[in-house]
Short mmCIF file of C-alpha atoms in Angstrom, two decimals:
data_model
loop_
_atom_site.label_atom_id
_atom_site.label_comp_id
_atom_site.label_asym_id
_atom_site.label_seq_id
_atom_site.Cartn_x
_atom_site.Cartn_y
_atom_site.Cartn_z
CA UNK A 58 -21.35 6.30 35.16
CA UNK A 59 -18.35 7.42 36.85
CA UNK A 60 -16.17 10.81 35.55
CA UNK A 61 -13.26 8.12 34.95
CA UNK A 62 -15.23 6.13 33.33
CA UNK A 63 -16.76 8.06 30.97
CA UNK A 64 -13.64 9.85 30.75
CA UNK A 65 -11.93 6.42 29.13
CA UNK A 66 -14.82 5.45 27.21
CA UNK A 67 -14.10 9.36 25.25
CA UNK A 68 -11.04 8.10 24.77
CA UNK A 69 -11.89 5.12 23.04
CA UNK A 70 -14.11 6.93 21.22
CA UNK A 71 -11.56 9.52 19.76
CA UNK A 72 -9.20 6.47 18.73
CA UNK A 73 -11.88 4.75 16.81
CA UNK A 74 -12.85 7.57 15.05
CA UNK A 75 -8.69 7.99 14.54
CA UNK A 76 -9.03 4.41 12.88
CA UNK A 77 -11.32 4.88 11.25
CA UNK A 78 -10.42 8.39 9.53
CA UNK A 79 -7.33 6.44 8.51
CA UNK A 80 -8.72 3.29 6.94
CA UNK A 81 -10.35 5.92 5.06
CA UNK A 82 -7.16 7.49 3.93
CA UNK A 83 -5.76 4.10 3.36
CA UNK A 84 -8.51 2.96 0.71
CA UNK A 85 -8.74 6.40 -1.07
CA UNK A 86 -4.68 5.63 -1.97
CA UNK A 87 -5.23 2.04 -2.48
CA UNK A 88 -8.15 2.90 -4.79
CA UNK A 89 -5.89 5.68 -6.56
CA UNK A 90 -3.20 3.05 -6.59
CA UNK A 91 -5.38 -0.08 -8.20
CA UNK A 92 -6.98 2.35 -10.95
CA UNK A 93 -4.12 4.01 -12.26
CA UNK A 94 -1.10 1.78 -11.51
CA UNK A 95 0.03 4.44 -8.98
CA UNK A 96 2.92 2.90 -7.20
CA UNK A 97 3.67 5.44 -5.01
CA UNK A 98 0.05 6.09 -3.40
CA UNK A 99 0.95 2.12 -2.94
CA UNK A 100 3.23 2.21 -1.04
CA UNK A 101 1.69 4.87 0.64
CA UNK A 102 -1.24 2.42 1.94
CA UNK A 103 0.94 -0.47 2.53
CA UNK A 104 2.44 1.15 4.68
CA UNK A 105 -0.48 2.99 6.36
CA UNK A 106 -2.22 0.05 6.87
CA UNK A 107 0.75 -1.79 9.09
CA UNK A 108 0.35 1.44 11.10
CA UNK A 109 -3.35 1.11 11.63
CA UNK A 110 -2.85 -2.99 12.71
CA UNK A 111 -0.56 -1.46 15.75
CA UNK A 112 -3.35 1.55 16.14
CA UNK A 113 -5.69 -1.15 16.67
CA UNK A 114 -3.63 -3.27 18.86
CA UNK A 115 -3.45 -0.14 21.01
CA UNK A 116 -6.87 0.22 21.32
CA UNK A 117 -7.61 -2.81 21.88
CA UNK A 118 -4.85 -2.75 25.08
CA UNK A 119 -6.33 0.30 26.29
CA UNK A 120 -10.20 -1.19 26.12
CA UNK A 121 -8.61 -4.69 27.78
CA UNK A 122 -7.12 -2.52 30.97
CA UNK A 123 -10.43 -0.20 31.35
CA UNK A 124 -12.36 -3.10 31.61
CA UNK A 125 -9.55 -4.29 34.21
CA UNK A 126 -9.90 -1.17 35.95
CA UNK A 127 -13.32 -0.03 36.02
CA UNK A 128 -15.17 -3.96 35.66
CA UNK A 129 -18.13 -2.26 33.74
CA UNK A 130 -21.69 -4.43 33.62
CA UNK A 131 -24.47 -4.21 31.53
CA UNK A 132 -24.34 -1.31 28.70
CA UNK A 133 -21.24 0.25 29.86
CA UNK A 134 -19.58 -3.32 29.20
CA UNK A 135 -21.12 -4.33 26.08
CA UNK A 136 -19.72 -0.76 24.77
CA UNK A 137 -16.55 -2.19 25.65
CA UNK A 138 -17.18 -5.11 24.11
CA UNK A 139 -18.36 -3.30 20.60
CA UNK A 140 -15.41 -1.21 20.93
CA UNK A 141 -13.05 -4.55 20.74
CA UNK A 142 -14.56 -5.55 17.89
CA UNK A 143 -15.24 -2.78 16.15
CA UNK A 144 -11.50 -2.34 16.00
CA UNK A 145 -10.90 -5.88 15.02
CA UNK A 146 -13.05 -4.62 11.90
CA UNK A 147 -11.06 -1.66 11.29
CA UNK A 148 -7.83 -3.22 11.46
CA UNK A 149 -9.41 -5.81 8.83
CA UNK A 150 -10.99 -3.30 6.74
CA UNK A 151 -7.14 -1.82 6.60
CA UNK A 152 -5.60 -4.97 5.65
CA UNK A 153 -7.86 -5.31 2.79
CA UNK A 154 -7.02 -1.90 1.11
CA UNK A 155 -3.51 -3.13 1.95
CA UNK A 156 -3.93 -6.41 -0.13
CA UNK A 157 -5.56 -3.82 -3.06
CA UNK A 158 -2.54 -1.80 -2.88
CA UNK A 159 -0.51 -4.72 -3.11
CA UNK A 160 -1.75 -6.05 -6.16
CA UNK A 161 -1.37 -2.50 -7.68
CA UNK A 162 1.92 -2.95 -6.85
CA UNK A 163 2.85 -6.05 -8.37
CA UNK A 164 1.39 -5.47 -11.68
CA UNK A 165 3.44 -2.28 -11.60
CA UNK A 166 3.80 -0.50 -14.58
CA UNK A 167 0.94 -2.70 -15.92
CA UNK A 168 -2.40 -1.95 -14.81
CA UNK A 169 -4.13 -4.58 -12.49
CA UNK A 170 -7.20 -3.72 -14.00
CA UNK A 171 -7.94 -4.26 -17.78
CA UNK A 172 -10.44 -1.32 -19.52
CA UNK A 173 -13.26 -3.31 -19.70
CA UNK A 174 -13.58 -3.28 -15.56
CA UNK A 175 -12.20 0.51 -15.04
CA UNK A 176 -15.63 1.85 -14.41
CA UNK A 177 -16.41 -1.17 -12.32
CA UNK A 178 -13.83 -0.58 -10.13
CA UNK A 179 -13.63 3.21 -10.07
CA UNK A 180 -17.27 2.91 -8.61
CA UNK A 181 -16.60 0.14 -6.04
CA UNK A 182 -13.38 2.15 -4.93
CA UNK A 183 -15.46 5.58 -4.46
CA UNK A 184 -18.42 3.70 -2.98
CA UNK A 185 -15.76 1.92 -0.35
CA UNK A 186 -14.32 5.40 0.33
CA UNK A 187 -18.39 6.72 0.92
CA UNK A 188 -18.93 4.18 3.29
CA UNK A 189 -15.70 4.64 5.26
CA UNK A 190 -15.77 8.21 5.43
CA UNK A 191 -19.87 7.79 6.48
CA UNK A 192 -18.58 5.44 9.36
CA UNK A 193 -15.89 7.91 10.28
CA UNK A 194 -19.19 10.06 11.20
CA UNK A 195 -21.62 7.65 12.65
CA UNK A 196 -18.52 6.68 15.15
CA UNK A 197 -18.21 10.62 16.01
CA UNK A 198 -21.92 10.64 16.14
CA UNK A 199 -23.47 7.44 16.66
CA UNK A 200 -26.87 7.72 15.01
CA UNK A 201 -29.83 4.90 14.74
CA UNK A 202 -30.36 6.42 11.19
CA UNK A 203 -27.32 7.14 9.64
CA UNK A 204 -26.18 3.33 10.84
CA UNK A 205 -29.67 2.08 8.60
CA UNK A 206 -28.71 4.23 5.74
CA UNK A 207 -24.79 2.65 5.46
CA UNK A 208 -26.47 -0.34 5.97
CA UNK A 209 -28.24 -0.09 3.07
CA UNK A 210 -25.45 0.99 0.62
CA UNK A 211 -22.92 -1.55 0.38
CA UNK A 212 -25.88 -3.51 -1.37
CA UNK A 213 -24.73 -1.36 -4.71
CA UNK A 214 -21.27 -2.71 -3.67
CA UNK A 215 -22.60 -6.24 -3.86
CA UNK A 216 -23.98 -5.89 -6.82
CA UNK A 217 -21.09 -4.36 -8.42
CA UNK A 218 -18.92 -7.35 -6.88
CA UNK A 219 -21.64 -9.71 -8.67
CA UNK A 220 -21.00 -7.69 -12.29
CA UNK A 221 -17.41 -8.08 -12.20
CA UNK A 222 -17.81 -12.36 -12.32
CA UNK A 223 -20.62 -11.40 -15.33
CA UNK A 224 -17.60 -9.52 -17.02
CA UNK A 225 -14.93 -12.03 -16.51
CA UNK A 226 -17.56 -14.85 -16.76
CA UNK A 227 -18.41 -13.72 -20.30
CA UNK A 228 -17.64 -14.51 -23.76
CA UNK A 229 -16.35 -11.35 -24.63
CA UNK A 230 -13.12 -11.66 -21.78
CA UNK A 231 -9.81 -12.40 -23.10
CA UNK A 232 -7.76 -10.66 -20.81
CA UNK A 233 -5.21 -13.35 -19.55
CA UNK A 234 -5.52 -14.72 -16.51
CA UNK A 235 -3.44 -12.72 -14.66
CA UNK A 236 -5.92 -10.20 -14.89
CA UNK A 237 -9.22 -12.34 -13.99
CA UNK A 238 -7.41 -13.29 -10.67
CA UNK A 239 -6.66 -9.74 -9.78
CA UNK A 240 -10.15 -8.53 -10.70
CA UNK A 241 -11.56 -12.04 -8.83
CA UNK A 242 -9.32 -11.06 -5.79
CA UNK A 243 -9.59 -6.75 -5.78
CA UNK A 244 -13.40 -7.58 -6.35
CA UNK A 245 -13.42 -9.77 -2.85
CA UNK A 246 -11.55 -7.42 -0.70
CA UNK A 247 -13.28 -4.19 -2.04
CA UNK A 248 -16.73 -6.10 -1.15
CA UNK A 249 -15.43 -7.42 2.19
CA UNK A 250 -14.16 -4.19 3.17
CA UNK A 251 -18.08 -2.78 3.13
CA UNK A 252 -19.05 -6.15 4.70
CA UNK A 253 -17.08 -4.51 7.82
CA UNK A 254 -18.70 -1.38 7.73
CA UNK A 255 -21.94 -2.81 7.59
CA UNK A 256 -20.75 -5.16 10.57
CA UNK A 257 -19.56 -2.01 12.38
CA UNK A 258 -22.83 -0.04 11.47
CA UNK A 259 -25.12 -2.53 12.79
CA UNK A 260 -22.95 -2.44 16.15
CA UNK A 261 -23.31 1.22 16.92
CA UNK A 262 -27.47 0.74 15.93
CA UNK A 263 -27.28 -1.88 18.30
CA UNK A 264 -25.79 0.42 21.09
CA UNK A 265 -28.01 2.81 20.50
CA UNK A 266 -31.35 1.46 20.28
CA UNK A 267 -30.31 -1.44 22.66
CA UNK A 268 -31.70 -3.68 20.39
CA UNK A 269 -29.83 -7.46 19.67
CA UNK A 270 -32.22 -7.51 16.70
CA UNK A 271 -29.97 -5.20 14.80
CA UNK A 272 -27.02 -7.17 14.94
CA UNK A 273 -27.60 -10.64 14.17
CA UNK B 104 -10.24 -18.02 41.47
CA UNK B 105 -13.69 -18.53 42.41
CA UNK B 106 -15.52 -21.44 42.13
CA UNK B 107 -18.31 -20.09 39.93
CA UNK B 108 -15.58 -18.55 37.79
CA UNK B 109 -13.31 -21.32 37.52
CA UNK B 110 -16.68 -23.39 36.48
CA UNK B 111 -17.56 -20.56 33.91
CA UNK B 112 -14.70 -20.75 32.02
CA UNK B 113 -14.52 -24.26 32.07
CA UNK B 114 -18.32 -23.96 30.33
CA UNK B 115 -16.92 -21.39 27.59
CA UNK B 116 -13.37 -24.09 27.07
CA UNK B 117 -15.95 -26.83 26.54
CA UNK B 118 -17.99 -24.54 23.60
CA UNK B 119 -14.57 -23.25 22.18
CA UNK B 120 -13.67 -26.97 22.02
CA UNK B 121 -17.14 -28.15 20.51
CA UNK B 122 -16.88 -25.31 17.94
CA UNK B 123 -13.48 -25.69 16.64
CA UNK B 124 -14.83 -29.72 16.44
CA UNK B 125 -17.76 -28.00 14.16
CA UNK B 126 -15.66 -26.13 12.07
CA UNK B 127 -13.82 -29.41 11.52
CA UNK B 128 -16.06 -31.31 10.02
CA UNK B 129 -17.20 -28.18 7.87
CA UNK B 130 -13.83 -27.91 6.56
CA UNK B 131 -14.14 -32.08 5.84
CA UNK B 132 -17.07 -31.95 3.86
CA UNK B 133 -16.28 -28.53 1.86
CA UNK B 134 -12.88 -30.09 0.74
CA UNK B 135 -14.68 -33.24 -0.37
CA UNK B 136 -17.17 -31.26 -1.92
CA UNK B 137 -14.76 -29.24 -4.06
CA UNK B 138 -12.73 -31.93 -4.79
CA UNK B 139 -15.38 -34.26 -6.26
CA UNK B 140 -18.18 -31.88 -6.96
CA UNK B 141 -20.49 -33.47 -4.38
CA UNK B 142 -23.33 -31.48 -3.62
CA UNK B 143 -24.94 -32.86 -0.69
CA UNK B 144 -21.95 -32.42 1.20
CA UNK B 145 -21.52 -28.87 -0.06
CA UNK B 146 -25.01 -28.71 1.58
CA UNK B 147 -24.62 -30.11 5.10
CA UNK B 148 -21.31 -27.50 4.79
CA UNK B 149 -23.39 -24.98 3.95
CA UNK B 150 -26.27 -25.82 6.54
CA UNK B 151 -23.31 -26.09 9.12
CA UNK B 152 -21.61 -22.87 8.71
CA UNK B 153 -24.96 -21.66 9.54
CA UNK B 154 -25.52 -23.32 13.05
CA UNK B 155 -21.38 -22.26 13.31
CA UNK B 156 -22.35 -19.06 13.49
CA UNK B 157 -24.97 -19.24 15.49
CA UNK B 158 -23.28 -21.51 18.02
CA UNK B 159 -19.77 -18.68 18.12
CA UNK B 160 -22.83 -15.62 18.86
CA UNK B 161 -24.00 -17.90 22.25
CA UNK B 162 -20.18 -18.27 23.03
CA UNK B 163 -19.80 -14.63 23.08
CA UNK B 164 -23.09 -13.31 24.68
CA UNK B 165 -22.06 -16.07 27.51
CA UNK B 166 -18.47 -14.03 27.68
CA UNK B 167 -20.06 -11.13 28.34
CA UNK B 168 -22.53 -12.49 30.72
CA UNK B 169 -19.76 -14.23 32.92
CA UNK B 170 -17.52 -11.07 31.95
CA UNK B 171 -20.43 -8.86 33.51
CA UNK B 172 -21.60 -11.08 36.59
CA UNK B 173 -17.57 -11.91 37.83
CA UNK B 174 -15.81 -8.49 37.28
CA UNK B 175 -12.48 -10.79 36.32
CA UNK B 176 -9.50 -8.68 35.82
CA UNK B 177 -5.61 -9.67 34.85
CA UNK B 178 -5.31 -12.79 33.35
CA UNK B 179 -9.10 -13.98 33.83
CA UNK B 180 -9.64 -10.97 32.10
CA UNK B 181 -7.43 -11.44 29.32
CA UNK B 182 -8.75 -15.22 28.86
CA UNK B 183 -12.24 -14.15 28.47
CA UNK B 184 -11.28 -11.06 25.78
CA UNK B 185 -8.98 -13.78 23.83
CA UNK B 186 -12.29 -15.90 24.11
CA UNK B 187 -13.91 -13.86 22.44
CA UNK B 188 -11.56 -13.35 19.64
CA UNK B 189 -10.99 -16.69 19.68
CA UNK B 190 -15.06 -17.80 18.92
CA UNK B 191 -15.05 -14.83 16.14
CA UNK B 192 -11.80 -16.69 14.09
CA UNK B 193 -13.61 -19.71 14.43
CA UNK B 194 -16.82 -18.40 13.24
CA UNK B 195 -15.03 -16.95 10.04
CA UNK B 196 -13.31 -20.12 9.34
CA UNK B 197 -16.82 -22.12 9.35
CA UNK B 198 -17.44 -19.16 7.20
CA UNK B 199 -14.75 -19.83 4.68
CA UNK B 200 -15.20 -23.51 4.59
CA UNK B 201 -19.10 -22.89 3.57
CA UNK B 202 -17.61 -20.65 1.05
CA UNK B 203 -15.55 -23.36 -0.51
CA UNK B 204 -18.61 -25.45 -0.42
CA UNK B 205 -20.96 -22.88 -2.09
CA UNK B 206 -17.95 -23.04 -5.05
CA UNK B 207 -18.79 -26.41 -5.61
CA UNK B 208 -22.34 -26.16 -5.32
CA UNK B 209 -22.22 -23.47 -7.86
CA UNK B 210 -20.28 -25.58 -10.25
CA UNK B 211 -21.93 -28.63 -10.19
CA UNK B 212 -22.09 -31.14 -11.87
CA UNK B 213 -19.03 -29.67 -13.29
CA UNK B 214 -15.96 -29.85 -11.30
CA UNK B 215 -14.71 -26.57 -9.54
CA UNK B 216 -11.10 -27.94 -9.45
CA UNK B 217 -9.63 -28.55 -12.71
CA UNK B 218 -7.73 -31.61 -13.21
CA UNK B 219 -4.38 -29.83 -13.07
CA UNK B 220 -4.76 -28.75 -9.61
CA UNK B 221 -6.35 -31.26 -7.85
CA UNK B 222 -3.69 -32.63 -6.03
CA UNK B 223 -2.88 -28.94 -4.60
CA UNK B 224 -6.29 -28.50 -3.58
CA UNK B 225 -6.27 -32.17 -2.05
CA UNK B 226 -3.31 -31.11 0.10
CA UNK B 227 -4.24 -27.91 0.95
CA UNK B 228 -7.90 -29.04 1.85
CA UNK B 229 -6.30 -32.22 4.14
CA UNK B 230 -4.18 -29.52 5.65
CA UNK B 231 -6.55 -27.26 6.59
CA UNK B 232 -8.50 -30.22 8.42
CA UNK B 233 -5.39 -31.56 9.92
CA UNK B 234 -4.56 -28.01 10.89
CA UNK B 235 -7.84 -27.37 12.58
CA UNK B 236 -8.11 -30.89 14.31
CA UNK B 237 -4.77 -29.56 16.07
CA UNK B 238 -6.76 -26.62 17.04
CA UNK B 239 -9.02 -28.49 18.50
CA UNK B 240 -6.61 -30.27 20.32
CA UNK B 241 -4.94 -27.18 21.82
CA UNK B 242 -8.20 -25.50 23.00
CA UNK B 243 -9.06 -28.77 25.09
CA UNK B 244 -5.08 -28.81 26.37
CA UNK B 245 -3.46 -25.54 26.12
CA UNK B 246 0.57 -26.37 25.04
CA UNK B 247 2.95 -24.08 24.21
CA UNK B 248 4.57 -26.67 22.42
CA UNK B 249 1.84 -27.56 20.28
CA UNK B 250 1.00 -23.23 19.72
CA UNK B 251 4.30 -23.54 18.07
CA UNK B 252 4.00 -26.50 16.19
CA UNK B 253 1.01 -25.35 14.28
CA UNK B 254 1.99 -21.61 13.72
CA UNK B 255 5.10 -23.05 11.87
CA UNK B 256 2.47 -25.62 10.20
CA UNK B 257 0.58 -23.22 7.95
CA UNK B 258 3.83 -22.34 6.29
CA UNK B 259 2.96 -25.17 2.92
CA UNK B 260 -0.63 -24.04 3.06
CA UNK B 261 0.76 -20.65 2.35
CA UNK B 262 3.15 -22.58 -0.48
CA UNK B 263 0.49 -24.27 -1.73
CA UNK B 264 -1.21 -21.04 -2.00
CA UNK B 265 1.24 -19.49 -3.94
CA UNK B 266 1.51 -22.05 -6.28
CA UNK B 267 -2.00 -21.94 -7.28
CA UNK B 268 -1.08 -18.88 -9.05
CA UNK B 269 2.37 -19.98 -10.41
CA UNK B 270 -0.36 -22.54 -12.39
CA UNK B 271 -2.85 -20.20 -13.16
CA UNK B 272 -0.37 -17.47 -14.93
CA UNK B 273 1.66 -20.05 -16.19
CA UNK B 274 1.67 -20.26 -20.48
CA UNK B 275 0.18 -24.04 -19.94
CA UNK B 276 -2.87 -22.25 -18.38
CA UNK B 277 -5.74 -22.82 -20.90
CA UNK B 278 -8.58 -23.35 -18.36
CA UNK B 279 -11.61 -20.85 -18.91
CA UNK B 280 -12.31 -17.69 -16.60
CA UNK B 281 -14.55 -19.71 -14.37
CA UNK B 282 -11.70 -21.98 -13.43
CA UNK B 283 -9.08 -18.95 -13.04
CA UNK B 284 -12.19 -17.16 -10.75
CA UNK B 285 -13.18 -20.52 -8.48
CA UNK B 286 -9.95 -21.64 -7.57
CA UNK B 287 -8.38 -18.28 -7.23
CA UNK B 288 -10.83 -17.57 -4.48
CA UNK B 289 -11.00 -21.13 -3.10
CA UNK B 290 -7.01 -20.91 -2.73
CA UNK B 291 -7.43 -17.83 -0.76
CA UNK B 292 -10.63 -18.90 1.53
CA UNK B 293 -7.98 -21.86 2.12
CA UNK B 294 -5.20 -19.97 2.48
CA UNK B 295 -7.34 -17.25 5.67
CA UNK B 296 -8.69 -20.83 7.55
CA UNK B 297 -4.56 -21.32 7.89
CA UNK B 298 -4.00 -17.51 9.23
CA UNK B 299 -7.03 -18.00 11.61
CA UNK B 300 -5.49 -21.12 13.20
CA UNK B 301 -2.60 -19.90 13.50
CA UNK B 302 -4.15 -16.62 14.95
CA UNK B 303 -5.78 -18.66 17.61
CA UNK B 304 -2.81 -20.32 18.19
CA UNK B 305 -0.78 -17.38 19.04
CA UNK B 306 -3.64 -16.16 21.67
CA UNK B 307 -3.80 -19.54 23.43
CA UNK B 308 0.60 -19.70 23.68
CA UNK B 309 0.18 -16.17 25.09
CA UNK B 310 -2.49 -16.89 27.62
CA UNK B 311 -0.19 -20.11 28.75
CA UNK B 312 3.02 -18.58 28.49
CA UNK B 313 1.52 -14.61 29.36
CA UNK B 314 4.59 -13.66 26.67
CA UNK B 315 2.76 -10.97 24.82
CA UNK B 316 5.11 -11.28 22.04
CA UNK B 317 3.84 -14.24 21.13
CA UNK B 318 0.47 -12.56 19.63
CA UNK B 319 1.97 -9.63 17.45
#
C-alpha cells in the first residue's frame, strides 16, 4: 500500500469515527428529548442530524475521488467500498434519532410516551446510545471480537421492540391513539437504528477476518 | 470506454433493470395482500423479498469485481458507486414491501386495513407500484425528464401518508390498538418505498445530466 494511500484511507477513518461520535451525540439528545418532553435537546438533534447527512455526503465525496485517484483492487477497494456504506448507515442511523426527536417535538409539552412504556423506552434509548458509542470504538479500533459482541446486543433491543406491541397490544392500553402510533413509530426507529450498527459491525468483522460469511 | 467496460455496465443496467422489475411485483402482491388479507400472496412477497436480497448482494459483489478489474474513474466511476447505491434502495424497498406483506400475514384472516382506510391504502399501494414500474422504466432508459417526473410523483404518497394519521387521531377513531399499530407502520413502510424511488431517481438525473445538485 502506497504512503498516499494509506494516508487517505486514515482519513476516512478519522471521519467515520467523527460520524459516528456524533450519531452518538444525536441519539443521547433525542433519547433525553423523547423521555422527558425536552424540546430543546430536540431541537438540538434535529438539527445535528441535518449536519451529519452533509458529514456523510462529504465522506462519501472524499471515498468516490480516492478511489478515482488511487483505483484500489482487492482489500484496499472493498475497504472503500465498506467505507461508502458504512456511512450510508450512519447518515441513516442519524435520521432516525432525528425522526425520535421529532416526535418529541410535536407532542411538546405532552409527553410522546405514556407511563406505562417509560421504562421501555428509557432502556431501548440507553441500549441505542451503548451500541453507538461501542461502534464509535470498534471503528477507532476495528476488532473481530468487539464487532461479535455488538452483534449480539441489539437482540435485547429486539426484544424490547417486541414488548412494546405486547403493551399496546394488551387489554390493559387505553392511551389514545396518538400515543400507540408514537410508541409503534419511536419503537421502529429505535430498533432500526441498532439494525445499522449491527449492519456496520458485521462490515468491519468482515474486513478484518476477510470473511463474506460474516456479512450476509 | 472500453469494450469490456462498456459491456460490464451494460451487464450491471440489465440486473438493476431485472431487480427494480422484482421489487415490482413484490410491491403488487404485498398491496393485494394487505388489502384483502390474502395470505398466499403475502407469502410469494415474503419468499420474494428474500431472493431480492439476494439478487441486490450479486449486483454489488459484480460492482466491485468490474470496479476492481477496470480501474474506471470520473463518470464510469461515479456510475458504478451510484450502482451500488442504487441496488441497496432497491433491496430495502423489496424489504419494505415484504414488510407490508408480513402485516397481513400476521393479521389474517382478519383484515390489516380497516374499512375506513382502505381506499388510502388502495391508492397509496397502486402508487407505490406505479411509482416503481417508472423506476423501472428509467433504469432501462435514463431521462431526465422522466427523473423529474417521478421525484415530483411521490408528493400524494407523502399526502396520503399524512392522512393516515389525520384518521387515526381523529375523535371518529374507534379501531383497536392493533389497527392504530398495523397501519401506522404499513403507512410508513409505504411512505420509505416513495423516498427510495425518488432517491434513485435523483442519482440516475445526476449521472445523465452530471448536475450534482440534482442528488442533495
Amino acid at each position: 500500500m502506497n504512503e498516499i494511500f494509506r494516508s487517505d484511507l486514515a482519513e476516512v477513518q478519522v471521519r467515520l469515527v467523527d460520524l459516528s461520535e456524533a450519531v452518538t451525540e444525536i441519539m443521547e439528545k433525542a433519547s433525553m428529548a423523547f423521555l422527558n418532553s425536552d424540546v430543546r435537546k430536540a431541537d438540538e438533534a434535529i438539527a445535528l442530524a441535518e449536519i451529519n447527512e452533509e458529514k456523510a455526503l462529504a465522506i462519501d465525496e472524499l471515498a468516490i475521488r480516492i478511489l478515482g485517484r488511487q483505483s484500489p483492487v482487492a482489500r484496499d477497494l472493498r475497504v472503500l467500498v465498506s467505507a461508502l456504506r458504512i456511512s450510508a448507515s450512519l447518515e441513516r442511523m442519524g435520521a432516525l434519532a432525528g425522526h425520535i426527536a421529532t416526535i418529541a417535538r410535536f407532542r411538546h409539552p405532552e409527553s410522546a410516551v405514556p407511563e406505562s412504556l417509560r421504562k421501555t423506552f428509557s432502556e431501548m434509548g440507553a441500549l441505542d446510545c451503548a451500541l453507538s458509542r461501542k461502534l464509535t470504538q470498534l471503528l477507532r479500533n476495528p476488532d473481530v471480537d468487539l464487532a461479535k459482541t455488538i452483534q449480539g446486543e441489539d437482540a435485547r433491543v429486539d426484544e424490547l421492540h417486541r414488548s412494546v406491541f405486547d403493551v399496546v397490544l394488551s387489554s390493559t392500553w387505553q392511551e389514545n391513539p396518538m400515543y400507540t402510533v408514537d410508541v409503534t413509530l419511536a419503537s421502529r426507529y429505535h430498533e432500526r437504528f441498532a439494525d445499522h450498527v449491527v449492519d456496520i459491525s458485521a462490515k468491519v468483522a468482515y474486513l478484518t477476518t476477510g470473511d463474506w460469511s460474516e456479512i450476509e
